[in-house]
Short mmCIF file of C-alpha atoms in Angstrom, two decimals:
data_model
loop_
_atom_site.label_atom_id
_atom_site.label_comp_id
_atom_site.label_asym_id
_atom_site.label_seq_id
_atom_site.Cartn_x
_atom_site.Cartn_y
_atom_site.Cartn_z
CA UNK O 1 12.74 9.83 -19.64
CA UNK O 2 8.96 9.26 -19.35
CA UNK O 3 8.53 12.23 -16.60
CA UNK O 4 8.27 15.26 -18.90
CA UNK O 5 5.91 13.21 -21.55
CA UNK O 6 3.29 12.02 -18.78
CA UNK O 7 1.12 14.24 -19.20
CA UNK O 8 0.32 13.21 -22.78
CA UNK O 9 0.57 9.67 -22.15
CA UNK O 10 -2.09 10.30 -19.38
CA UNK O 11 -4.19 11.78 -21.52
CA UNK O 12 -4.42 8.95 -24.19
CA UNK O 13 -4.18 6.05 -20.89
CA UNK O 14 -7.18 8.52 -19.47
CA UNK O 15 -9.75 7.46 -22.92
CA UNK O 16 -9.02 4.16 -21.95
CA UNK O 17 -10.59 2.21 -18.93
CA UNK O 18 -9.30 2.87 -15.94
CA UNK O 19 -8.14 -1.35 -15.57
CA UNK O 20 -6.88 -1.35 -19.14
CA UNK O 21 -5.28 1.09 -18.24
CA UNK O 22 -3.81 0.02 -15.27
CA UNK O 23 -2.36 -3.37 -17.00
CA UNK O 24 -1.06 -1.67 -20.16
CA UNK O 25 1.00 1.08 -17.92
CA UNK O 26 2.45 -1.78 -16.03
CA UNK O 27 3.25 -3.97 -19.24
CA UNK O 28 4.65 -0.99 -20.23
CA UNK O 29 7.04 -0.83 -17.16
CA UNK O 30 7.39 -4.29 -17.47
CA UNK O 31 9.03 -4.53 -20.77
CA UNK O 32 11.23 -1.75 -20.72
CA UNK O 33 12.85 -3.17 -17.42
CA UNK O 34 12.42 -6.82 -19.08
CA UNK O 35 14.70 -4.79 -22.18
CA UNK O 36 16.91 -3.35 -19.92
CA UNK O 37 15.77 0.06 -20.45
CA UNK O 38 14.20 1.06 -17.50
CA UNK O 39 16.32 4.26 -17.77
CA UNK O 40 14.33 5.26 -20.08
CA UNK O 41 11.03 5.35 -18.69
CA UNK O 42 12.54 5.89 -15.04
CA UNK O 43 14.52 8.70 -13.16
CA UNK O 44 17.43 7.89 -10.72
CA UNK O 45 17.06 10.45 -7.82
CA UNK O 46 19.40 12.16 -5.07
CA UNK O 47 19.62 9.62 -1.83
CA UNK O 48 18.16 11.23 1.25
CA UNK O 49 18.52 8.56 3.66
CA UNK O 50 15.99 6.95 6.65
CA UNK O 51 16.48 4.35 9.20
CA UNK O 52 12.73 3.26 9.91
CA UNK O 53 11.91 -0.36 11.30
CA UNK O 54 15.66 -0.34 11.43
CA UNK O 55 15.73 -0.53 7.81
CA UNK O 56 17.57 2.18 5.35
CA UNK O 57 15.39 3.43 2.84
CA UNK O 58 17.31 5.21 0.50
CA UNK O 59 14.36 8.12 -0.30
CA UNK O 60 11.27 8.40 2.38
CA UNK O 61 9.17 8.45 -0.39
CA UNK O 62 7.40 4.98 -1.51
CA UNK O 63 4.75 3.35 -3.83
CA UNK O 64 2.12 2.13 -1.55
CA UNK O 65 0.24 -1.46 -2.01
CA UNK O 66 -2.12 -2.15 -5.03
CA UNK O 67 -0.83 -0.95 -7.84
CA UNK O 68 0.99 -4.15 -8.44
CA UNK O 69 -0.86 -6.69 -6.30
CA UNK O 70 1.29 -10.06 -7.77
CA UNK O 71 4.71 -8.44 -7.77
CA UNK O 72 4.82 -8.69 -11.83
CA UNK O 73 6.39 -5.21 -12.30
CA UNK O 74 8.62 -4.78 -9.00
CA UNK O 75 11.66 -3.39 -11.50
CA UNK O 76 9.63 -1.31 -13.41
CA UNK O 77 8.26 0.63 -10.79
CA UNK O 78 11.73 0.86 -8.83
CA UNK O 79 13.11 2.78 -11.32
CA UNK O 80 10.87 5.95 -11.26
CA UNK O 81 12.84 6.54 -8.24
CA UNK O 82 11.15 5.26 -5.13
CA UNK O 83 12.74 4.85 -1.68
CA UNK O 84 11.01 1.96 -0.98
CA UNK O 85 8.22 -0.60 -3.55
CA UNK O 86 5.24 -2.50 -1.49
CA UNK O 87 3.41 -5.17 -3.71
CA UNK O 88 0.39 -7.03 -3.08
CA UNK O 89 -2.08 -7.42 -1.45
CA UNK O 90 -1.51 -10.73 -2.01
CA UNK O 91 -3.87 -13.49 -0.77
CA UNK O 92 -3.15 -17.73 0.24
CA UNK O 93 -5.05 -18.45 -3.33
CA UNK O 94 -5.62 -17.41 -6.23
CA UNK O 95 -8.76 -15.07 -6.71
CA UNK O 96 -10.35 -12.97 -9.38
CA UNK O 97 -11.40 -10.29 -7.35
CA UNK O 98 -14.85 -8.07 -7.89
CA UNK O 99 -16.92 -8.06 -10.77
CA UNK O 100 -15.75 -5.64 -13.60
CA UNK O 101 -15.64 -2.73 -14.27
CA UNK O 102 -14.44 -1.94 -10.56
CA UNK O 103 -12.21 1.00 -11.09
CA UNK O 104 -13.45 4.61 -11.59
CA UNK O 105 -11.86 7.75 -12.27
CA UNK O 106 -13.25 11.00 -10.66
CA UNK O 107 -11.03 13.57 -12.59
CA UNK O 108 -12.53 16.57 -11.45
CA UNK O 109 -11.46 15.72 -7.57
CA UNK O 110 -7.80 13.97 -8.46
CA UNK O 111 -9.40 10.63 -7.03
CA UNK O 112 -10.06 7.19 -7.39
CA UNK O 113 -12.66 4.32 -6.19
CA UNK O 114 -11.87 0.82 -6.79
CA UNK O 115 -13.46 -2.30 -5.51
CA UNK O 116 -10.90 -4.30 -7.05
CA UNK O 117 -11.15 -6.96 -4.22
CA UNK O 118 -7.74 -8.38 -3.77
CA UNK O 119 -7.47 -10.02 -7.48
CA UNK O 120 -4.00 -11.70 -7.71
CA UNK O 121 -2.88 -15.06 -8.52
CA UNK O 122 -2.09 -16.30 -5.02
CA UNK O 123 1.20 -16.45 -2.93
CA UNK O 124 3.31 -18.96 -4.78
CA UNK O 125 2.86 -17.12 -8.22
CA UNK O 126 3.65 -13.76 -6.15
CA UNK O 127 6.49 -15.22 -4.77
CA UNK O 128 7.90 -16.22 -8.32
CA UNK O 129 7.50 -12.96 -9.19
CA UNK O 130 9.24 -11.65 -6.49
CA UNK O 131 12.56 -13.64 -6.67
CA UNK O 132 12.68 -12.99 -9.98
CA UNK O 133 12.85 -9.50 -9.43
CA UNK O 134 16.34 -7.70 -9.87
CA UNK O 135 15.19 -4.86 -7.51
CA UNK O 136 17.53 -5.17 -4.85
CA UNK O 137 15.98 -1.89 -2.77
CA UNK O 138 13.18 -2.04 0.64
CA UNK O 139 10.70 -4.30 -0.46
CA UNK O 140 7.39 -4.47 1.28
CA UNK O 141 4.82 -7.52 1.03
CA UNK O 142 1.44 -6.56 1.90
CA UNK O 143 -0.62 -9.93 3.00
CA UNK O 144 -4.65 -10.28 3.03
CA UNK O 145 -7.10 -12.78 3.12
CA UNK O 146 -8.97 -14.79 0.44
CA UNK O 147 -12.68 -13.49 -0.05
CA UNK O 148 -14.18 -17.26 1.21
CA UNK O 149 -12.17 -17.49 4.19
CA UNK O 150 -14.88 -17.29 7.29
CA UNK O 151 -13.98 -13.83 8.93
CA UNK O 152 -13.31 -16.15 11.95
CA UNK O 153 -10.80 -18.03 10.08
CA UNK O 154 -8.75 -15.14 8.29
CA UNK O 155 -6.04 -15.02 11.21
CA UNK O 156 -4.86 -18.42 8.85
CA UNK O 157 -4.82 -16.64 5.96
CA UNK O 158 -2.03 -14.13 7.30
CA UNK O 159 0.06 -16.58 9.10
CA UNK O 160 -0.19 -18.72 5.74
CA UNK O 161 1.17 -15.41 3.85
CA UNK O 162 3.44 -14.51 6.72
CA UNK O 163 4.83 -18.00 6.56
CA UNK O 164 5.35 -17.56 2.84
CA UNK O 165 6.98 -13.92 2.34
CA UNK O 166 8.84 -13.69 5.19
CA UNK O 167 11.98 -14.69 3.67
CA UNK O 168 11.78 -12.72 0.47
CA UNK O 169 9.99 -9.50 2.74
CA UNK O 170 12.65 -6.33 3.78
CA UNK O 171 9.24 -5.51 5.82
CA UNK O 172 5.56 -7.56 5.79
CA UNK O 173 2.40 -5.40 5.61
CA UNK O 174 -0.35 -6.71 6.97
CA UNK O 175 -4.09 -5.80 5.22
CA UNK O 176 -7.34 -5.24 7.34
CA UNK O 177 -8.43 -2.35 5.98
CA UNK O 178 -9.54 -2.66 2.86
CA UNK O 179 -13.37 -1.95 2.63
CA UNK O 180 -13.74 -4.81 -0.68
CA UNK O 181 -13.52 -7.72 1.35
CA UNK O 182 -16.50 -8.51 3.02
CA UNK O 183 -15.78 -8.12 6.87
CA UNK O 184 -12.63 -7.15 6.65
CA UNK O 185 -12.08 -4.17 8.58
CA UNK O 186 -14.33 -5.60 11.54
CA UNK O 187 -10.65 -7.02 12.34
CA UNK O 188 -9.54 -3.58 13.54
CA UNK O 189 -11.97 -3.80 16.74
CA UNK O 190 -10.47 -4.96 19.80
CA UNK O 191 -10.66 -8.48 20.78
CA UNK O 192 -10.08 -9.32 16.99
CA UNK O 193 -6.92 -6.97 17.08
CA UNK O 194 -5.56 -8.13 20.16
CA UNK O 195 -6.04 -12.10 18.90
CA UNK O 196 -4.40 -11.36 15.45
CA UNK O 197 -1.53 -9.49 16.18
CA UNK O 198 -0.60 -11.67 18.93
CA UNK O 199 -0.32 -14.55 16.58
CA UNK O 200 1.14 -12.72 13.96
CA UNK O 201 3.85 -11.90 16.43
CA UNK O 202 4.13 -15.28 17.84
CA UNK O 203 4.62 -16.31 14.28
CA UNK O 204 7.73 -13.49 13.69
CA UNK O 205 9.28 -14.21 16.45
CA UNK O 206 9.05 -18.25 15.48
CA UNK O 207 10.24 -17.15 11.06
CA UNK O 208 13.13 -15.02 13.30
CA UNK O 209 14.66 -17.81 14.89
CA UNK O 210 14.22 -20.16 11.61
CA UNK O 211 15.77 -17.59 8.96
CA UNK O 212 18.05 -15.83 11.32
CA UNK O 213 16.78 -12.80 10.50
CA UNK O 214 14.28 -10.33 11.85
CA UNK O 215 11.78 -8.86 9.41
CA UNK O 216 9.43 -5.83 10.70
CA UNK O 217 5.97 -5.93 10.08
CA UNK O 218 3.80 -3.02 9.97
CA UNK O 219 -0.49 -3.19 9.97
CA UNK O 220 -2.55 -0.99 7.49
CA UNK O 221 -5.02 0.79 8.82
CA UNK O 222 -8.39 2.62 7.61
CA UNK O 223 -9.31 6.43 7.24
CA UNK O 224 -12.70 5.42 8.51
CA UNK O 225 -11.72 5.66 12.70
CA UNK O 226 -12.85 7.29 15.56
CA UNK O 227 -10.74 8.54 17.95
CA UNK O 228 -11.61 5.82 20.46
CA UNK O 229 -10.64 3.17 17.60
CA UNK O 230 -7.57 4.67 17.02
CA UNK O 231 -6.65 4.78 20.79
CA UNK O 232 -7.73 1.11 20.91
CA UNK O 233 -5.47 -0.20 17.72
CA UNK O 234 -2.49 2.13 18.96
CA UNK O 235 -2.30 0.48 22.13
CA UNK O 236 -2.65 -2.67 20.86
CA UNK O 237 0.21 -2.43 18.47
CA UNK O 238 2.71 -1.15 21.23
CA UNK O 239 1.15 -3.87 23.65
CA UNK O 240 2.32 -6.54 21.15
CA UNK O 241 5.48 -4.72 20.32
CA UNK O 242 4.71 -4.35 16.29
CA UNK O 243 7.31 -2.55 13.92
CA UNK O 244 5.13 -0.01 12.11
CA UNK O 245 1.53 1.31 11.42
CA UNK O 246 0.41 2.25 7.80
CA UNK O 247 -2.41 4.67 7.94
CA UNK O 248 -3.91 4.61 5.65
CA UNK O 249 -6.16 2.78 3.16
CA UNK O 250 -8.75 3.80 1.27
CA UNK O 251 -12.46 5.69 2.50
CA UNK O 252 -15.78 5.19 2.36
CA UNK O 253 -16.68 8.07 2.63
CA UNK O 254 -18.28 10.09 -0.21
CA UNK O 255 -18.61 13.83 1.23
CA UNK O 256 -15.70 15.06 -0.88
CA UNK O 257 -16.73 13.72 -3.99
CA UNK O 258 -20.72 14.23 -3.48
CA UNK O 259 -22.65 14.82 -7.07
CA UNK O 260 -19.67 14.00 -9.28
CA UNK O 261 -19.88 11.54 -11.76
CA UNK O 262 -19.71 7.80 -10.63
CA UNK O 263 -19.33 8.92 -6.89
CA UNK O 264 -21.44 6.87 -5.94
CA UNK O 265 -20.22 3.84 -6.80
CA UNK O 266 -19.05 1.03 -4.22
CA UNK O 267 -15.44 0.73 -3.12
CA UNK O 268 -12.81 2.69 -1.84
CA UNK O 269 -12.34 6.26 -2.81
CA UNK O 270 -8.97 7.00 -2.93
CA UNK O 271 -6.53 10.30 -3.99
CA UNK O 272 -7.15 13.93 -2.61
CA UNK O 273 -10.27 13.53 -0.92
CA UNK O 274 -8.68 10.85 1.43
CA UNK O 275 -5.95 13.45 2.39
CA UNK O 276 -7.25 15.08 5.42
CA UNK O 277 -9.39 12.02 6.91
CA UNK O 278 -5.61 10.05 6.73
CA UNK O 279 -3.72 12.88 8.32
CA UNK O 280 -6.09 12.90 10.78
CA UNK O 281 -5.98 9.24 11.55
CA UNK O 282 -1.73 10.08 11.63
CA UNK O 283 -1.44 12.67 13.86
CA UNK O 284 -3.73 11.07 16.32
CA UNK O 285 -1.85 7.60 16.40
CA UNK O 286 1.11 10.01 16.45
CA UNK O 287 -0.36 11.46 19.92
CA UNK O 288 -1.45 8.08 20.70
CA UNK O 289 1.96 6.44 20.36
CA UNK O 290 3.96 8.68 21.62
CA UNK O 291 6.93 7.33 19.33
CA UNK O 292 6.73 3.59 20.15
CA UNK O 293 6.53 2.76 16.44
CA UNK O 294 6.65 4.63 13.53
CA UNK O 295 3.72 5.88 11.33
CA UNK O 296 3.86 5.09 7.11
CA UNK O 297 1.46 8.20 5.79
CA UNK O 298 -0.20 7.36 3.13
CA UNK O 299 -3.41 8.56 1.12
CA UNK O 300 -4.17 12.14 -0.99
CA UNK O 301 -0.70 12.86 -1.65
CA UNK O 302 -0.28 15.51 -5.08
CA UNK O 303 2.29 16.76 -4.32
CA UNK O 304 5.61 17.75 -2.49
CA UNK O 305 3.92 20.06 0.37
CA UNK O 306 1.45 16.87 0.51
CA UNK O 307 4.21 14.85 1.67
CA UNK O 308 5.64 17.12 3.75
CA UNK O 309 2.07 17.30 5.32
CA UNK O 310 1.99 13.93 6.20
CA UNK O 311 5.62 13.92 8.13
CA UNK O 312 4.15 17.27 10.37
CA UNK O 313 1.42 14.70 11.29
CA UNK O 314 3.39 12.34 12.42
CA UNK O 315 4.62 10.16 9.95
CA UNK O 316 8.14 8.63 9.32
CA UNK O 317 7.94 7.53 5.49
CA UNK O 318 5.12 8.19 3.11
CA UNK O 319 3.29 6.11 0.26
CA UNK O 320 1.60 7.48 -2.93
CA UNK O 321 -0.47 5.44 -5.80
CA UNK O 322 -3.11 7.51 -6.79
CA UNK O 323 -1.38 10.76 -7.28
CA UNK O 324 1.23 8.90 -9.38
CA UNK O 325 -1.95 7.85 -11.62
CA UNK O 326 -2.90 11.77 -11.83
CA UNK O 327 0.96 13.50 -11.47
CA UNK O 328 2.90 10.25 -13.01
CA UNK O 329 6.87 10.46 -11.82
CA UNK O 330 7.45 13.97 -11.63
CA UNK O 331 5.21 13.82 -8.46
CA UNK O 332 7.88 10.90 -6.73
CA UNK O 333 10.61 13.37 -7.62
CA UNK O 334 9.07 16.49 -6.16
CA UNK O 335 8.10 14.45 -3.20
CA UNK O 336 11.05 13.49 -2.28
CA UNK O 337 12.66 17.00 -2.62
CA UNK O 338 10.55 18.17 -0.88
CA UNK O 339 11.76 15.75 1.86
CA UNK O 340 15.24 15.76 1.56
CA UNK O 341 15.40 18.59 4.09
CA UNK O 342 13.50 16.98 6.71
#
């Protein structure tokens, strides 16, 4: 089982950089399942059961959007033990994302910043990908935009994707948060909100009726809020009746990791500096909500207690990525051990 050796396969993946890295890790996942021997780099862990969005996830524990943006390794990455896989973000088009290098490891502060900019090969390759998966588990498809889609224009983009992965999708996730596509996040603000999430409802409720079958979608949110923006985008979700609120992506901000080395490149800084700004963000959507949909925590989670952390805020289910690049899978199995008492 690959658990026990991580930490001296991170070591040699750690003198690589950080994008090779990335794609030989999931090759690596990728084969083994391809091989049938996903046992052997995976872990099967105890069920402890949730009914969220009125789906059963079998763990509360999950692998958050981005680490396998065109579904490629869906298999691979079940079988370290996750309740629940999320793939994308996955655009209408193909793109090829930000300039390289755009991924940097801060070591010293267990983080990440990446200005990856939604690189995938576009929706129908994604969608290949994802029937040809054998995972059989809660599957979330996180949808964006493409980078030269007008702002004004990106509500398109989603319904486009939303059209797409709806039949394939156990939930959708919806992306306006990330801070490497140019305007992006300016969607959060009100008027925008309000317009795109009653269309992207409008749209559910039409896929509904066509597939006889309801699928929840859930938006992800930033760090980066205020407490009036928060109050804003909570009662605009409830207003429109949406399933679910993932908060949250990656940060701007740069206080945690001020002075270290490459902290001060562009992008989103992800891992255990993002931990207290997103349980922030959770417990006041939490307040905000007042249980009319649930909360997805995601962002700085290490460890077990970090998990637990985010379920006192307020959430329902929690996401890691960056800690599984620092802890590998003994972190999903402590997490959700952690949780099984909840």
């Amino acid at each position: 089982m690959l658990a026990p050796l991580y930490p001296l396969a991170r070591r040699a993946l750690f003198c690589l950089d950080a994008e090779q890295a990335h794609h030989l890790t999931l090759a690596t996942l990728r084969g083994a399942a391809s091989l049938g021997l996903a046992g052997l780099v995976g872990q099967t862990l105890p069920e402890s059961p949730r009914t969220v969005m009125g789906i059963r996830f079998p763990n509360p524990v999950g692998l958050a959007a981005g680490l396998d943006k065109d579904g490629s390794c869906i298999d691979g990455l079940a079988a370290l033990g996750f309740g629940f896989v999320e793939v994308g973000t996955v655009t209408p088009r193909p793109q090829a994302g930000n300039p390289k290098p755009r991924i940097f490891r801060l070591p010293q502060a267990e983080a990440i910043i990446n200005r990856m900019g939604f690189n995938n090969g576009g929706v129908e390759q994604f969608l290949q990908n994802v029937q040809s998966a054998r995972y059989k588990g809660p599957l979330g498809l996180n949808i964006g935009k493409n980078a030269d889609t007008p702002i004004e224009r990106a509500v398109d983009d989603y319904l486009i994707c939303l059209e797409k992965v709806y039949p394939y999708a156990t939930y959708v996730a919806v992306n306006i948060s990330s801070p490497n596509t140019k305007n992006l996040r300016q969607l959060q603000g009100g008027d925008e909100l309000d317009a795109l999430l009653g269309k992207l409802k409008d749209k559910q409720r039409a896929l509904s009726d066509r597939h006889g079958k309801y699928v929840p979608i859930a938006l992800k949110i930033a760090p980066d809020l205020d407490d009036e923006q928060i109050k804003v985008i909570a009662g605009t979700l409830t207003r429109h009746g949406f399933d679910g609120v993932i908060a949250t992506n990656t940060t701007l901000s740069r206080e945690a990791v001020a002075g270290l080395p490459y902290a001060n490149e562009t992008g989103g800084l992800s891992g255990r500096p993002v931990f207290d700004a997103s349980n922030r963000v959770i417990r006041a959507l939490a307040a905000e909500l007042g249980g009319a949909l649930p909360i997805i925590g995601v962002g700085g989670i290490l460890s077990g207690a970090d998990a637990q952390a985010k379920l006192d805020a307020g959430a329902s289910l929690v996401q890691v990525y960056s800690g599984l690049i620092y802890r590998g899978p003994e972190l999903v199995r402590e997490c959700v051990q952690a949780l099984r008492t909840v």
